[in-house]
Amino acid sequence: VANETLDAKLAYRVGQAAAISLCDDSGTKPTVVIGKDTRISSDMLEGALVAGLTACGCNAILLGVVPTPAVAYLTIYLHADAGVVISASHNPYEHNGIKMFSSEGFKLNDALEARIEELILQDGELPVKTHGEIGQVMSGSFAAEYYLDHLASTVEGLEPLRVLIDCANGASAVVAQKLFPRLGAKCTFIGITPDGANINKDVGSTHLENLEKAVVEGGFDCGIAFDGDADRCLGCDEKGQEMDGDKIIALLAMTMKEKGRLDGDTAVVTVMSNLGFIKYMESQGINTEKTAVGDRYVLENMRENGFAIGGEQSGHV
């Protein structure tokens, strides 16, 4: 909870610890890109985090409100040394969190994570830079367009489907409204009026019942609901029936196989996936690999074995 367990002092310390861990003996200043969601505490924590990073010699690029995957992508695109997301995902607005990505856009390895934690927890003040060694802050508000261009380039265009999209009053609110009409879909958006306290409140992937009802009443072809930081989505069909992560992965895996793009004819899921999913994939000639719960483990398996799709029932794909 912001200002109970995660306050500005801790965010400042996290920024310091991250900067110290990223700095080396080359004398160059590492660069960290930072994105956030729409909750009221995100600005406060961003300010404190940036103060810690710059005090200890890191430059910071502020992306503003963007989806978590945008931070991962733009960390690579902008050749940054790390990325940070300030968000508590699907949790209520009073919560917040700080999540870090490596320069490759993946979650930090265990060794670097342990190093940062060790610095945060050690006694005493951490050393800061002075004079010209202090880091600088730059606006990265322009960079979301690069992410949009990337997403658009991966889609061949959508037939004029009527789609209802729920942005959870969160990080997808602006990006989604720019992206989906560009792809040819006829879109109506809800959950696009964030006020700092309404993120995930009766909207988004944790409250599909409202989306499902609206899809049926409005005669839409389908509905999509993001969570607060837009790193996962769930959906429903035209009858208002839920499409969870298993169903989304199954549909995508089958489509990829038809197009010859399903490397290894395999989808990677976790032990939480429904047995029905496993059996259905078998009937379609698609293998499944099962990992421990967590998108990190799914991604590790995909990277190790060269598989092209994986995810979780919760909507991480």
PDB file of C-alpha atoms in Angstrom:
ATOM      1  CA  VAL A   1       0.000   0.000   0.000  1.00  0.00           C
ATOM      2  CA  ALA A   2       1.466   3.345  -1.071  1.00  0.00           C
ATOM      3  CA  ASN A   3       2.793   5.388   1.869  1.00  0.00           C
ATOM      4  CA  GLU A   4       2.308   2.435   4.226  1.00  0.00           C
ATOM      5  CA  THR A   5       4.763  -0.204   3.031  1.00  0.00           C
ATOM      6  CA  LEU A   6       5.963   1.453  -0.164  1.00  0.00           C
ATOM      7  CA  ASP A   7       6.712   5.134   0.382  1.00  0.00           C
ATOM      8  CA  ALA A   8       8.870   7.782  -1.275  1.00  0.00           C
ATOM      9  CA  LYS A   9      11.846   6.995   0.985  1.00  0.00           C
ATOM     10  CA  LEU A  10      11.850   3.366  -0.107  1.00  0.00           C
ATOM     11  CA  ALA A  11      11.378   4.308  -3.780  1.00  0.00           C
ATOM     12  CA  TYR A  12      14.359   6.686  -3.464  1.00  0.00           C
ATOM     13  CA  ARG A  13      16.427   3.872  -1.945  1.00  0.00           C
ATOM     14  CA  VAL A  14      15.388   1.484  -4.726  1.00  0.00           C
ATOM     15  CA  GLY A  15      16.511   4.068  -7.281  1.00  0.00           C
ATOM     16  CA  GLN A  16      19.851   4.460  -5.526  1.00  0.00           C
ATOM     17  CA  ALA A  17      20.412   0.707  -5.279  1.00  0.00           C
ATOM     18  CA  ALA A  18      19.515   0.169  -8.931  1.00  0.00           C
ATOM     19  CA  ALA A  19      21.873   2.951 -10.055  1.00  0.00           C
ATOM     20  CA  ILE A  20      24.775   1.653  -7.971  1.00  0.00           C
ATOM     21  CA  SER A  21      24.211  -1.861  -9.344  1.00  0.00           C
ATOM     22  CA  LEU A  22      24.141  -0.610 -12.937  1.00  0.00           C
ATOM     23  CA  CYS A  23      27.155   1.706 -12.744  1.00  0.00           C
ATOM     24  CA  ASP A  24      30.530   0.268 -13.726  1.00  0.00           C
ATOM     25  CA  ASP A  25      34.072   1.616 -13.931  1.00  0.00           C
ATOM     26  CA  SER A  26      33.725   2.964 -17.477  1.00  0.00           C
ATOM     27  CA  GLY A  27      32.642   6.399 -16.301  1.00  0.00           C
ATOM     28  CA  THR A  28      29.563   6.408 -18.545  1.00  0.00           C
ATOM     29  CA  LYS A  29      26.173   7.048 -17.000  1.00  0.00           C
ATOM     30  CA  PRO A  30      23.690   4.171 -17.336  1.00  0.00           C
ATOM     31  CA  THR A  31      20.246   5.076 -18.685  1.00  0.00           C
ATOM     32  CA  VAL A  32      16.971   3.816 -17.206  1.00  0.00           C
ATOM     33  CA  VAL A  33      13.579   4.201 -18.910  1.00  0.00           C
ATOM     34  CA  ILE A  34      10.577   4.579 -16.608  1.00  0.00           C
ATOM     35  CA  GLY A  35       6.888   4.020 -17.256  1.00  0.00           C
ATOM     36  CA  LYS A  36       3.914   4.082 -14.915  1.00  0.00           C
ATOM     37  CA  ASP A  37       0.203   3.412 -14.650  1.00  0.00           C
ATOM     38  CA  THR A  38      -2.559   5.849 -13.738  1.00  0.00           C
ATOM     39  CA  ARG A  39      -2.867   5.366  -9.978  1.00  0.00           C
ATOM     40  CA  ILE A  40      -2.619   8.459  -7.811  1.00  0.00           C
ATOM     41  CA  SER A  41       0.633   7.405  -6.119  1.00  0.00           C
ATOM     42  CA  SER A  42       2.537   6.680  -9.347  1.00  0.00           C
ATOM     43  CA  ASP A  43       3.728  10.284  -9.842  1.00  0.00           C
ATOM     44  CA  MET A  44       4.981  10.488  -6.258  1.00  0.00           C
ATOM     45  CA  LEU A  45       6.894   7.215  -6.468  1.00  0.00           C
ATOM     46  CA  GLU A  46       8.269   8.093  -9.896  1.00  0.00           C
ATOM     47  CA  GLY A  47       9.682  11.356  -8.535  1.00  0.00           C
ATOM     48  CA  ALA A  48      11.369   9.613  -5.629  1.00  0.00           C
ATOM     49  CA  LEU A  49      12.713   6.790  -7.789  1.00  0.00           C
ATOM     50  CA  VAL A  50      14.150   9.256 -10.310  1.00  0.00           C
ATOM     51  CA  ALA A  51      15.769  11.243  -7.473  1.00  0.00           C
ATOM     52  CA  GLY A  52      17.505   8.091  -6.280  1.00  0.00           C
ATOM     53  CA  LEU A  53      18.645   7.072  -9.753  1.00  0.00           C
ATOM     54  CA  THR A  54      20.053  10.484 -10.666  1.00  0.00           C
ATOM     55  CA  ALA A  55      21.630  11.034  -7.225  1.00  0.00           C
ATOM     56  CA  CYS A  56      23.712   7.925  -7.820  1.00  0.00           C
ATOM     57  CA  GLY A  57      24.720   8.636 -11.411  1.00  0.00           C
ATOM     58  CA  CYS A  58      21.981   7.257 -13.692  1.00  0.00           C
ATOM     59  CA  ASN A  59      20.165   9.129 -16.430  1.00  0.00           C
ATOM     60  CA  ALA A  60      16.382   8.652 -16.552  1.00  0.00           C
ATOM     61  CA  ILE A  61      13.999   8.774 -19.508  1.00  0.00           C
ATOM     62  CA  LEU A  62      10.377   9.323 -18.452  1.00  0.00           C
ATOM     63  CA  LEU A  63       7.911   7.562 -20.758  1.00  0.00           C
ATOM     64  CA  GLY A  64       4.810   8.655 -18.835  1.00  0.00           C
ATOM     65  CA  VAL A  65       1.732   6.413 -18.679  1.00  0.00           C
ATOM     66  CA  VAL A  66       2.378   3.383 -20.910  1.00  0.00           C
ATOM     67  CA  PRO A  67       1.694  -0.378 -20.770  1.00  0.00           C
ATOM     68  CA  THR A  68       4.269  -2.551 -19.032  1.00  0.00           C
ATOM     69  CA  PRO A  69       5.241  -4.303 -22.322  1.00  0.00           C
ATOM     70  CA  ALA A  70       5.961  -0.866 -23.827  1.00  0.00           C
ATOM     71  CA  VAL A  71       8.637  -0.336 -21.174  1.00  0.00           C
ATOM     72  CA  ALA A  72      10.187  -3.718 -21.976  1.00  0.00           C
ATOM     73  CA  TYR A  73      10.195  -2.941 -25.711  1.00  0.00           C
ATOM     74  CA  LEU A  74      11.432   0.647 -25.382  1.00  0.00           C
ATOM     75  CA  THR A  75      14.238  -0.378 -23.025  1.00  0.00           C
ATOM     76  CA  ILE A  76      15.695  -2.270 -25.975  1.00  0.00           C
ATOM     77  CA  TYR A  77      14.679   0.257 -28.654  1.00  0.00           C
ATOM     78  CA  LEU A  78      16.300   3.169 -26.807  1.00  0.00           C
ATOM     79  CA  HIS A  79      19.399   1.098 -25.908  1.00  0.00           C
ATOM     80  CA  ALA A  80      18.806   1.690 -22.205  1.00  0.00           C
ATOM     81  CA  ASP A  81      20.547  -0.241 -19.441  1.00  0.00           C
ATOM     82  CA  ALA A  82      17.327  -1.045 -17.567  1.00  0.00           C
ATOM     83  CA  GLY A  83      13.612  -0.327 -17.502  1.00  0.00           C
ATOM     84  CA  VAL A  84      11.262   0.331 -14.599  1.00  0.00           C
ATOM     85  CA  VAL A  85       7.487   0.120 -14.318  1.00  0.00           C
ATOM     86  CA  ILE A  86       5.649   1.759 -11.432  1.00  0.00           C
ATOM     87  CA  SER A  87       2.411  -0.195 -11.128  1.00  0.00           C
ATOM     88  CA  ALA A  88       0.469  -2.660  -9.013  1.00  0.00           C
ATOM     89  CA  SER A  89      -1.079  -4.358 -12.038  1.00  0.00           C
ATOM     90  CA  HIS A  90      -4.640  -5.541 -11.339  1.00  0.00           C
ATOM     91  CA  ASN A  91      -4.677  -4.493  -7.660  1.00  0.00           C
ATOM     92  CA  PRO A  92      -6.837  -1.660  -6.240  1.00  0.00           C
ATOM     93  CA  TYR A  93      -5.617   1.924  -6.641  1.00  0.00           C
ATOM     94  CA  GLU A  94      -4.152   2.284  -3.130  1.00  0.00           C
ATOM     95  CA  HIS A  95      -1.505  -0.339  -3.944  1.00  0.00           C
ATOM     96  CA  ASN A  96       1.610   0.258  -6.013  1.00  0.00           C
ATOM     97  CA  GLY A  97       4.853  -1.462  -6.917  1.00  0.00           C
ATOM     98  CA  ILE A  98       8.189  -1.117  -8.692  1.00  0.00           C
ATOM     99  CA  LYS A  99       9.182  -3.677 -11.323  1.00  0.00           C
ATOM    100  CA  MET A 100      12.497  -3.713 -13.162  1.00  0.00           C
ATOM    101  CA  PHE A 101      13.587  -5.031 -16.561  1.00  0.00           C
ATOM    102  CA  SER A 102      17.083  -5.800 -17.804  1.00  0.00           C
ATOM    103  CA  SER A 103      18.627  -4.146 -20.862  1.00  0.00           C
ATOM    104  CA  GLU A 104      17.209  -7.072 -22.889  1.00  0.00           C
ATOM    105  CA  GLY A 105      13.650  -6.254 -21.816  1.00  0.00           C
ATOM    106  CA  PHE A 106      13.351  -9.301 -19.563  1.00  0.00           C
ATOM    107  CA  LYS A 107      12.941  -9.529 -15.803  1.00  0.00           C
ATOM    108  CA  LEU A 108      16.192  -9.101 -13.893  1.00  0.00           C
ATOM    109  CA  ASN A 109      18.353 -12.146 -13.324  1.00  0.00           C
ATOM    110  CA  ASP A 110      18.517 -13.460  -9.776  1.00  0.00           C
ATOM    111  CA  ALA A 111      22.053 -12.207  -9.157  1.00  0.00           C
ATOM    112  CA  LEU A 112      21.293  -8.572 -10.031  1.00  0.00           C
ATOM    113  CA  GLU A 113      18.011  -8.701  -8.137  1.00  0.00           C
ATOM    114  CA  ALA A 114      19.855 -10.001  -5.067  1.00  0.00           C
ATOM    115  CA  ARG A 115      22.487  -7.268  -5.381  1.00  0.00           C
ATOM    116  CA  ILE A 116      19.845  -4.515  -5.496  1.00  0.00           C
ATOM    117  CA  GLU A 117      17.999  -6.029  -2.537  1.00  0.00           C
ATOM    118  CA  GLU A 118      21.212  -6.252  -0.547  1.00  0.00           C
ATOM    119  CA  LEU A 119      21.896  -2.545  -1.095  1.00  0.00           C
ATOM    120  CA  ILE A 120      18.339  -1.562  -0.164  1.00  0.00           C
ATOM    121  CA  LEU A 121      18.499  -3.495   3.087  1.00  0.00           C
ATOM    122  CA  GLN A 122      22.003  -2.582   4.232  1.00  0.00           C
ATOM    123  CA  ASP A 123      22.389  -0.129   7.102  1.00  0.00           C
ATOM    124  CA  GLY A 124      23.378   3.488   6.576  1.00  0.00           C
ATOM    125  CA  GLU A 125      23.205   5.934   3.717  1.00  0.00           C
ATOM    126  CA  LEU A 126      24.217   4.872   0.234  1.00  0.00           C
ATOM    127  CA  PRO A 127      26.946   6.913  -1.510  1.00  0.00           C
ATOM    128  CA  VAL A 128      25.792   9.607  -3.937  1.00  0.00           C
ATOM    129  CA  LYS A 129      27.462  11.410  -6.832  1.00  0.00           C
ATOM    130  CA  THR A 130      28.317  15.109  -7.010  1.00  0.00           C
ATOM    131  CA  HIS A 131      29.223  17.689  -9.658  1.00  0.00           C
ATOM    132  CA  GLY A 132      28.884  16.460 -13.231  1.00  0.00           C
ATOM    133  CA  GLU A 133      28.454  12.831 -12.197  1.00  0.00           C
ATOM    134  CA  ILE A 134      24.821  13.387 -11.142  1.00  0.00           C
ATOM    135  CA  GLY A 135      22.367  11.906 -13.637  1.00  0.00           C
ATOM    136  CA  GLN A 136      19.959  13.837 -15.850  1.00  0.00           C
ATOM    137  CA  VAL A 137      16.236  13.462 -16.554  1.00  0.00           C
ATOM    138  CA  MET A 138      14.854  13.439 -20.088  1.00  0.00           C
ATOM    139  CA  SER A 139      11.320  13.303 -21.483  1.00  0.00           C
ATOM    140  CA  GLY A 140      10.477  10.151 -23.380  1.00  0.00           C
ATOM    141  CA  SER A 141       6.847  10.983 -24.103  1.00  0.00           C
ATOM    142  CA  PHE A 142       7.567  10.696 -27.827  1.00  0.00           C
ATOM    143  CA  ALA A 143       8.694   7.070 -27.514  1.00  0.00           C
ATOM    144  CA  ALA A 144       5.225   5.522 -27.159  1.00  0.00           C
ATOM    145  CA  GLU A 145       4.800   6.112 -30.899  1.00  0.00           C
ATOM    146  CA  TYR A 146       7.687   3.715 -31.579  1.00  0.00           C
ATOM    147  CA  TYR A 147       5.893   1.068 -29.553  1.00  0.00           C
ATOM    148  CA  LEU A 148       2.650   1.696 -31.452  1.00  0.00           C
ATOM    149  CA  ASP A 149       4.480   1.411 -34.786  1.00  0.00           C
ATOM    150  CA  HIS A 150       6.004  -1.878 -33.651  1.00  0.00           C
ATOM    151  CA  LEU A 151       2.634  -3.332 -32.613  1.00  0.00           C
ATOM    152  CA  ALA A 152       0.967  -2.215 -35.845  1.00  0.00           C
ATOM    153  CA  SER A 153       3.760  -3.805 -37.891  1.00  0.00           C
ATOM    154  CA  THR A 154       2.985  -7.246 -36.422  1.00  0.00           C
ATOM    155  CA  VAL A 155      -0.666  -7.268 -37.530  1.00  0.00           C
ATOM    156  CA  GLU A 156      -1.776  -7.733 -41.131  1.00  0.00           C
ATOM    157  CA  GLY A 157      -4.943  -5.736 -40.519  1.00  0.00           C
ATOM    158  CA  LEU A 158      -8.247  -6.653 -38.947  1.00  0.00           C
ATOM    159  CA  GLU A 159     -11.455  -7.110 -40.884  1.00  0.00           C
ATOM    160  CA  PRO A 160     -14.017  -4.569 -39.683  1.00  0.00           C
ATOM    161  CA  LEU A 161     -14.915  -6.386 -36.488  1.00  0.00           C
ATOM    162  CA  ARG A 162     -16.923  -4.487 -33.900  1.00  0.00           C
ATOM    163  CA  VAL A 163     -14.871  -4.746 -30.735  1.00  0.00           C
ATOM    164  CA  LEU A 164     -15.548  -3.416 -27.234  1.00  0.00           C
ATOM    165  CA  ILE A 165     -12.281  -2.699 -25.431  1.00  0.00           C
ATOM    166  CA  ASP A 166     -12.051  -2.164 -21.663  1.00  0.00           C
ATOM    167  CA  CYS A 167      -8.881  -0.296 -20.676  1.00  0.00           C
ATOM    168  CA  ALA A 168      -9.443  -0.620 -16.898  1.00  0.00           C
ATOM    169  CA  ASN A 169      -8.891   3.135 -16.439  1.00  0.00           C
ATOM    170  CA  GLY A 170      -5.250   2.111 -16.594  1.00  0.00           C
ATOM    171  CA  ALA A 171      -2.079   2.171 -18.639  1.00  0.00           C
ATOM    172  CA  SER A 172      -3.672   1.087 -21.931  1.00  0.00           C
ATOM    173  CA  ALA A 173      -6.220   3.920 -22.054  1.00  0.00           C
ATOM    174  CA  VAL A 174      -4.310   6.200 -24.444  1.00  0.00           C
ATOM    175  CA  VAL A 175      -2.312   3.599 -26.403  1.00  0.00           C
ATOM    176  CA  ALA A 176      -5.285   1.331 -27.147  1.00  0.00           C
ATOM    177  CA  GLN A 177      -7.363   4.199 -28.518  1.00  0.00           C
ATOM    178  CA  LYS A 178      -4.544   5.026 -30.934  1.00  0.00           C
ATOM    179  CA  LEU A 179      -3.700   1.447 -31.905  1.00  0.00           C
ATOM    180  CA  PHE A 180      -6.867  -0.532 -32.603  1.00  0.00           C
ATOM    181  CA  PRO A 181      -8.607   1.876 -35.001  1.00  0.00           C
ATOM    182  CA  ARG A 182      -5.327   1.984 -36.938  1.00  0.00           C
ATOM    183  CA  LEU A 183      -5.657  -1.770 -37.512  1.00  0.00           C
ATOM    184  CA  GLY A 184      -9.052  -1.514 -39.210  1.00  0.00           C
ATOM    185  CA  ALA A 185     -11.285  -2.634 -36.345  1.00  0.00           C
ATOM    186  CA  LYS A 186     -14.405  -0.679 -35.384  1.00  0.00           C
ATOM    187  CA  CYS A 187     -13.759  -0.071 -31.713  1.00  0.00           C
ATOM    188  CA  THR A 188     -15.680   1.284 -28.772  1.00  0.00           C
ATOM    189  CA  PHE A 189     -13.715   1.952 -25.605  1.00  0.00           C
ATOM    190  CA  ILE A 190     -14.678   1.897 -21.940  1.00  0.00           C
ATOM    191  CA  GLY A 191     -12.501   2.379 -18.858  1.00  0.00           C
ATOM    192  CA  ILE A 192     -10.685   5.328 -20.464  1.00  0.00           C
ATOM    193  CA  THR A 193     -11.254   8.063 -17.868  1.00  0.00           C
ATOM    194  CA  PRO A 194      -8.599   7.497 -15.189  1.00  0.00           C
ATOM    195  CA  ASP A 195      -8.763   9.813 -12.185  1.00  0.00           C
ATOM    196  CA  GLY A 196      -6.034   8.261 -10.037  1.00  0.00           C
ATOM    197  CA  ALA A 197      -8.469   6.266  -7.910  1.00  0.00           C
ATOM    198  CA  ASN A 198     -10.622   4.324 -10.398  1.00  0.00           C
ATOM    199  CA  ILE A 199      -8.005   2.023 -11.950  1.00  0.00           C
ATOM    200  CA  ASN A 200      -9.432  -1.548 -11.995  1.00  0.00           C
ATOM    201  CA  LYS A 201     -12.583  -0.374 -10.158  1.00  0.00           C
ATOM    202  CA  ASP A 202     -15.475  -2.360 -11.666  1.00  0.00           C
ATOM    203  CA  VAL A 203     -13.577  -2.395 -14.981  1.00  0.00           C
ATOM    204  CA  GLY A 204     -10.787  -4.346 -16.629  1.00  0.00           C
ATOM    205  CA  SER A 205      -9.807  -8.001 -16.611  1.00  0.00           C
ATOM    206  CA  THR A 206     -10.804  -8.445 -12.953  1.00  0.00           C
ATOM    207  CA  HIS A 207     -14.415  -7.408 -13.682  1.00  0.00           C
ATOM    208  CA  LEU A 208     -15.288  -9.154 -16.935  1.00  0.00           C
ATOM    209  CA  GLU A 209     -18.986  -9.330 -16.064  1.00  0.00           C
ATOM    210  CA  ASN A 210     -19.489  -5.700 -17.089  1.00  0.00           C
ATOM    211  CA  LEU A 211     -17.706  -6.199 -20.406  1.00  0.00           C
ATOM    212  CA  GLU A 212     -19.608  -9.402 -21.149  1.00  0.00           C
ATOM    213  CA  LYS A 213     -22.966  -7.726 -20.531  1.00  0.00           C
ATOM    214  CA  ALA A 214     -22.065  -4.701 -22.650  1.00  0.00           C
ATOM    215  CA  VAL A 215     -20.849  -6.868 -25.555  1.00  0.00           C
ATOM    216  CA  VAL A 216     -24.155  -8.744 -25.726  1.00  0.00           C
ATOM    217  CA  GLU A 217     -26.300  -5.620 -25.308  1.00  0.00           C
ATOM    218  CA  GLY A 218     -24.305  -3.688 -27.905  1.00  0.00           C
ATOM    219  CA  GLY A 219     -24.122  -6.483 -30.476  1.00  0.00           C
ATOM    220  CA  PHE A 220     -20.330  -6.504 -30.562  1.00  0.00           C
ATOM    221  CA  ASP A 221     -18.333  -9.334 -32.154  1.00  0.00           C
ATOM    222  CA  CYS A 222     -16.097  -9.663 -29.104  1.00  0.00           C
ATOM    223  CA  GLY A 223     -14.711  -7.849 -26.091  1.00  0.00           C
ATOM    224  CA  ILE A 224     -11.199  -7.372 -24.730  1.00  0.00           C
ATOM    225  CA  ALA A 225     -10.320  -6.324 -21.180  1.00  0.00           C
ATOM    226  CA  PHE A 226      -6.838  -5.269 -20.067  1.00  0.00           C
ATOM    227  CA  ASP A 227      -5.551  -5.195 -16.512  1.00  0.00           C
ATOM    228  CA  GLY A 228      -4.249  -1.997 -14.912  1.00  0.00           C
ATOM    229  CA  ASP A 229      -0.746  -2.070 -16.398  1.00  0.00           C
ATOM    230  CA  ALA A 230      -1.867  -3.725 -19.657  1.00  0.00           C
ATOM    231  CA  ASP A 231       0.556  -6.636 -19.622  1.00  0.00           C
ATOM    232  CA  ARG A 232      -2.279  -9.130 -19.934  1.00  0.00           C
ATOM    233  CA  CYS A 233      -5.818  -9.285 -21.251  1.00  0.00           C
ATOM    234  CA  LEU A 234      -8.856 -11.516 -21.117  1.00  0.00           C
ATOM    235  CA  GLY A 235     -11.865 -11.383 -23.378  1.00  0.00           C
ATOM    236  CA  CYS A 236     -15.297 -12.634 -24.296  1.00  0.00           C
ATOM    237  CA  ASP A 237     -17.037 -13.745 -27.474  1.00  0.00           C
ATOM    238  CA  GLU A 238     -20.177 -12.260 -29.024  1.00  0.00           C
ATOM    239  CA  LYS A 239     -22.327 -14.266 -26.591  1.00  0.00           C
ATOM    240  CA  GLY A 240     -20.548 -12.780 -23.584  1.00  0.00           C
ATOM    241  CA  GLN A 241     -18.743 -16.049 -22.808  1.00  0.00           C
ATOM    242  CA  GLU A 242     -15.358 -15.594 -21.125  1.00  0.00           C
ATOM    243  CA  MET A 243     -12.153 -16.168 -23.078  1.00  0.00           C
ATOM    244  CA  ASP A 244      -9.445 -16.887 -20.528  1.00  0.00           C
ATOM    245  CA  GLY A 245      -5.725 -17.201 -21.223  1.00  0.00           C
ATOM    246  CA  ASP A 246      -5.989 -20.898 -22.082  1.00  0.00           C
ATOM    247  CA  LYS A 247      -8.556 -20.228 -24.799  1.00  0.00           C
ATOM    248  CA  ILE A 248      -6.606 -17.242 -26.152  1.00  0.00           C
ATOM    249  CA  ILE A 249      -3.378 -19.286 -26.333  1.00  0.00           C
ATOM    250  CA  ALA A 250      -5.241 -22.164 -28.007  1.00  0.00           C
ATOM    251  CA  LEU A 251      -6.695 -19.865 -30.684  1.00  0.00           C
ATOM    252  CA  LEU A 252      -3.348 -18.197 -31.332  1.00  0.00           C
ATOM    253  CA  ALA A 253      -1.428 -21.489 -31.403  1.00  0.00           C
ATOM    254  CA  MET A 254      -3.867 -22.964 -33.945  1.00  0.00           C
ATOM    255  CA  THR A 255      -3.682 -19.859 -36.138  1.00  0.00           C
ATOM    256  CA  MET A 256       0.125 -19.852 -35.974  1.00  0.00           C
ATOM    257  CA  LYS A 257       0.252 -23.530 -36.912  1.00  0.00           C
ATOM    258  CA  GLU A 258      -1.983 -22.885 -39.929  1.00  0.00           C
ATOM    259  CA  LYS A 259       0.447 -20.183 -41.051  1.00  0.00           C
ATOM    260  CA  GLY A 260       3.533 -22.340 -40.400  1.00  0.00           C
ATOM    261  CA  ARG A 261       4.725 -20.053 -37.606  1.00  0.00           C
ATOM    262  CA  LEU A 262       4.318 -22.356 -34.584  1.00  0.00           C
ATOM    263  CA  ASP A 263       7.951 -23.320 -33.975  1.00  0.00           C
ATOM    264  CA  GLY A 264       8.229 -26.855 -32.646  1.00  0.00           C
ATOM    265  CA  ASP A 265       4.424 -27.214 -32.885  1.00  0.00           C
ATOM    266  CA  THR A 266       4.412 -26.453 -29.158  1.00  0.00           C
ATOM    267  CA  ALA A 267       2.650 -24.080 -26.763  1.00  0.00           C
ATOM    268  CA  VAL A 268       4.150 -23.451 -23.310  1.00  0.00           C
ATOM    269  CA  VAL A 269       1.771 -23.103 -20.357  1.00  0.00           C
ATOM    270  CA  THR A 270       1.920 -23.531 -16.579  1.00  0.00           C
ATOM    271  CA  VAL A 271       0.697 -26.328 -14.334  1.00  0.00           C
ATOM    272  CA  MET A 272      -2.428 -24.194 -13.722  1.00  0.00           C
ATOM    273  CA  SER A 273      -3.671 -24.640 -17.277  1.00  0.00           C
ATOM    274  CA  ASN A 274      -6.862 -26.622 -17.716  1.00  0.00           C
ATOM    275  CA  LEU A 275      -6.585 -30.287 -18.685  1.00  0.00           C
ATOM    276  CA  GLY A 276      -9.126 -29.525 -21.392  1.00  0.00           C
ATOM    277  CA  PHE A 277      -6.572 -27.180 -22.967  1.00  0.00           C
ATOM    278  CA  ILE A 278      -3.925 -29.946 -23.016  1.00  0.00           C
ATOM    279  CA  LYS A 279      -6.348 -32.464 -24.550  1.00  0.00           C
ATOM    280  CA  TYR A 280      -7.600 -29.990 -27.148  1.00  0.00           C
ATOM    281  CA  MET A 281      -4.067 -29.102 -28.196  1.00  0.00           C
ATOM    282  CA  GLU A 282      -3.330 -32.829 -28.612  1.00  0.00           C
ATOM    283  CA  SER A 283      -6.358 -33.149 -30.906  1.00  0.00           C
ATOM    284  CA  GLN A 284      -4.944 -30.312 -33.050  1.00  0.00           C
ATOM    285  CA  GLY A 285      -1.495 -31.903 -33.298  1.00  0.00           C
ATOM    286  CA  ILE A 286       0.053 -29.336 -30.957  1.00  0.00           C
ATOM    287  CA  ASN A 287       2.357 -30.311 -28.100  1.00  0.00           C
ATOM    288  CA  THR A 288       2.335 -28.603 -24.721  1.00  0.00           C
ATOM    289  CA  GLU A 289       5.134 -27.895 -22.263  1.00  0.00           C
ATOM    290  CA  LYS A 290       4.199 -27.200 -18.629  1.00  0.00           C
ATOM    291  CA  THR A 291       6.214 -25.002 -16.266  1.00  0.00           C
ATOM    292  CA  ALA A 292       5.912 -23.665 -12.742  1.00  0.00           C
ATOM    293  CA  VAL A 293       3.434 -20.820 -12.246  1.00  0.00           C
ATOM    294  CA  GLY A 294       4.747 -17.464 -13.427  1.00  0.00           C
ATOM    295  CA  ASP A 295       5.321 -15.816 -16.800  1.00  0.00           C
ATOM    296  CA  ARG A 296       9.062 -15.782 -16.046  1.00  0.00           C
ATOM    297  CA  TYR A 297       9.192 -19.593 -16.178  1.00  0.00           C
ATOM    298  CA  VAL A 298       7.079 -19.750 -19.333  1.00  0.00           C
ATOM    299  CA  LEU A 299       9.407 -17.292 -21.060  1.00  0.00           C
ATOM    300  CA  GLU A 300      12.532 -19.134 -19.905  1.00  0.00           C
ATOM    301  CA  ASN A 301      11.219 -22.382 -21.410  1.00  0.00           C
ATOM    302  CA  MET A 302      10.320 -20.636 -24.677  1.00  0.00           C
ATOM    303  CA  ARG A 303      13.742 -19.031 -24.994  1.00  0.00           C
ATOM    304  CA  GLU A 304      15.629 -22.221 -24.132  1.00  0.00           C
ATOM    305  CA  ASN A 305      13.698 -24.362 -26.607  1.00  0.00           C
ATOM    306  CA  GLY A 306      12.873 -21.887 -29.372  1.00  0.00           C
ATOM    307  CA  PHE A 307       9.099 -22.098 -28.949  1.00  0.00           C
ATOM    308  CA  ALA A 308       6.980 -19.262 -30.344  1.00  0.00           C
ATOM    309  CA  ILE A 309       4.029 -18.978 -27.962  1.00  0.00           C
ATOM    310  CA  GLY A 310       3.296 -19.456 -24.288  1.00  0.00           C
ATOM    311  CA  GLY A 311       1.383 -17.920 -21.446  1.00  0.00           C
ATOM    312  CA  GLU A 312      -0.867 -18.267 -18.462  1.00  0.00           C
ATOM    313  CA  GLN A 313      -4.555 -18.743 -17.770  1.00  0.00           C
ATOM    314  CA  SER A 314      -4.549 -15.244 -16.247  1.00  0.00           C
ATOM    315  CA  GLY A 315      -4.024 -13.680 -19.681  1.00  0.00           C
ATOM    316  CA  HIS A 316      -0.264 -13.263 -19.884  1.00  0.00           C
ATOM    317  CA  VAL A 317       0.624 -14.376 -23.410  1.00  0.00           C
TER     318      VAL A 317
END
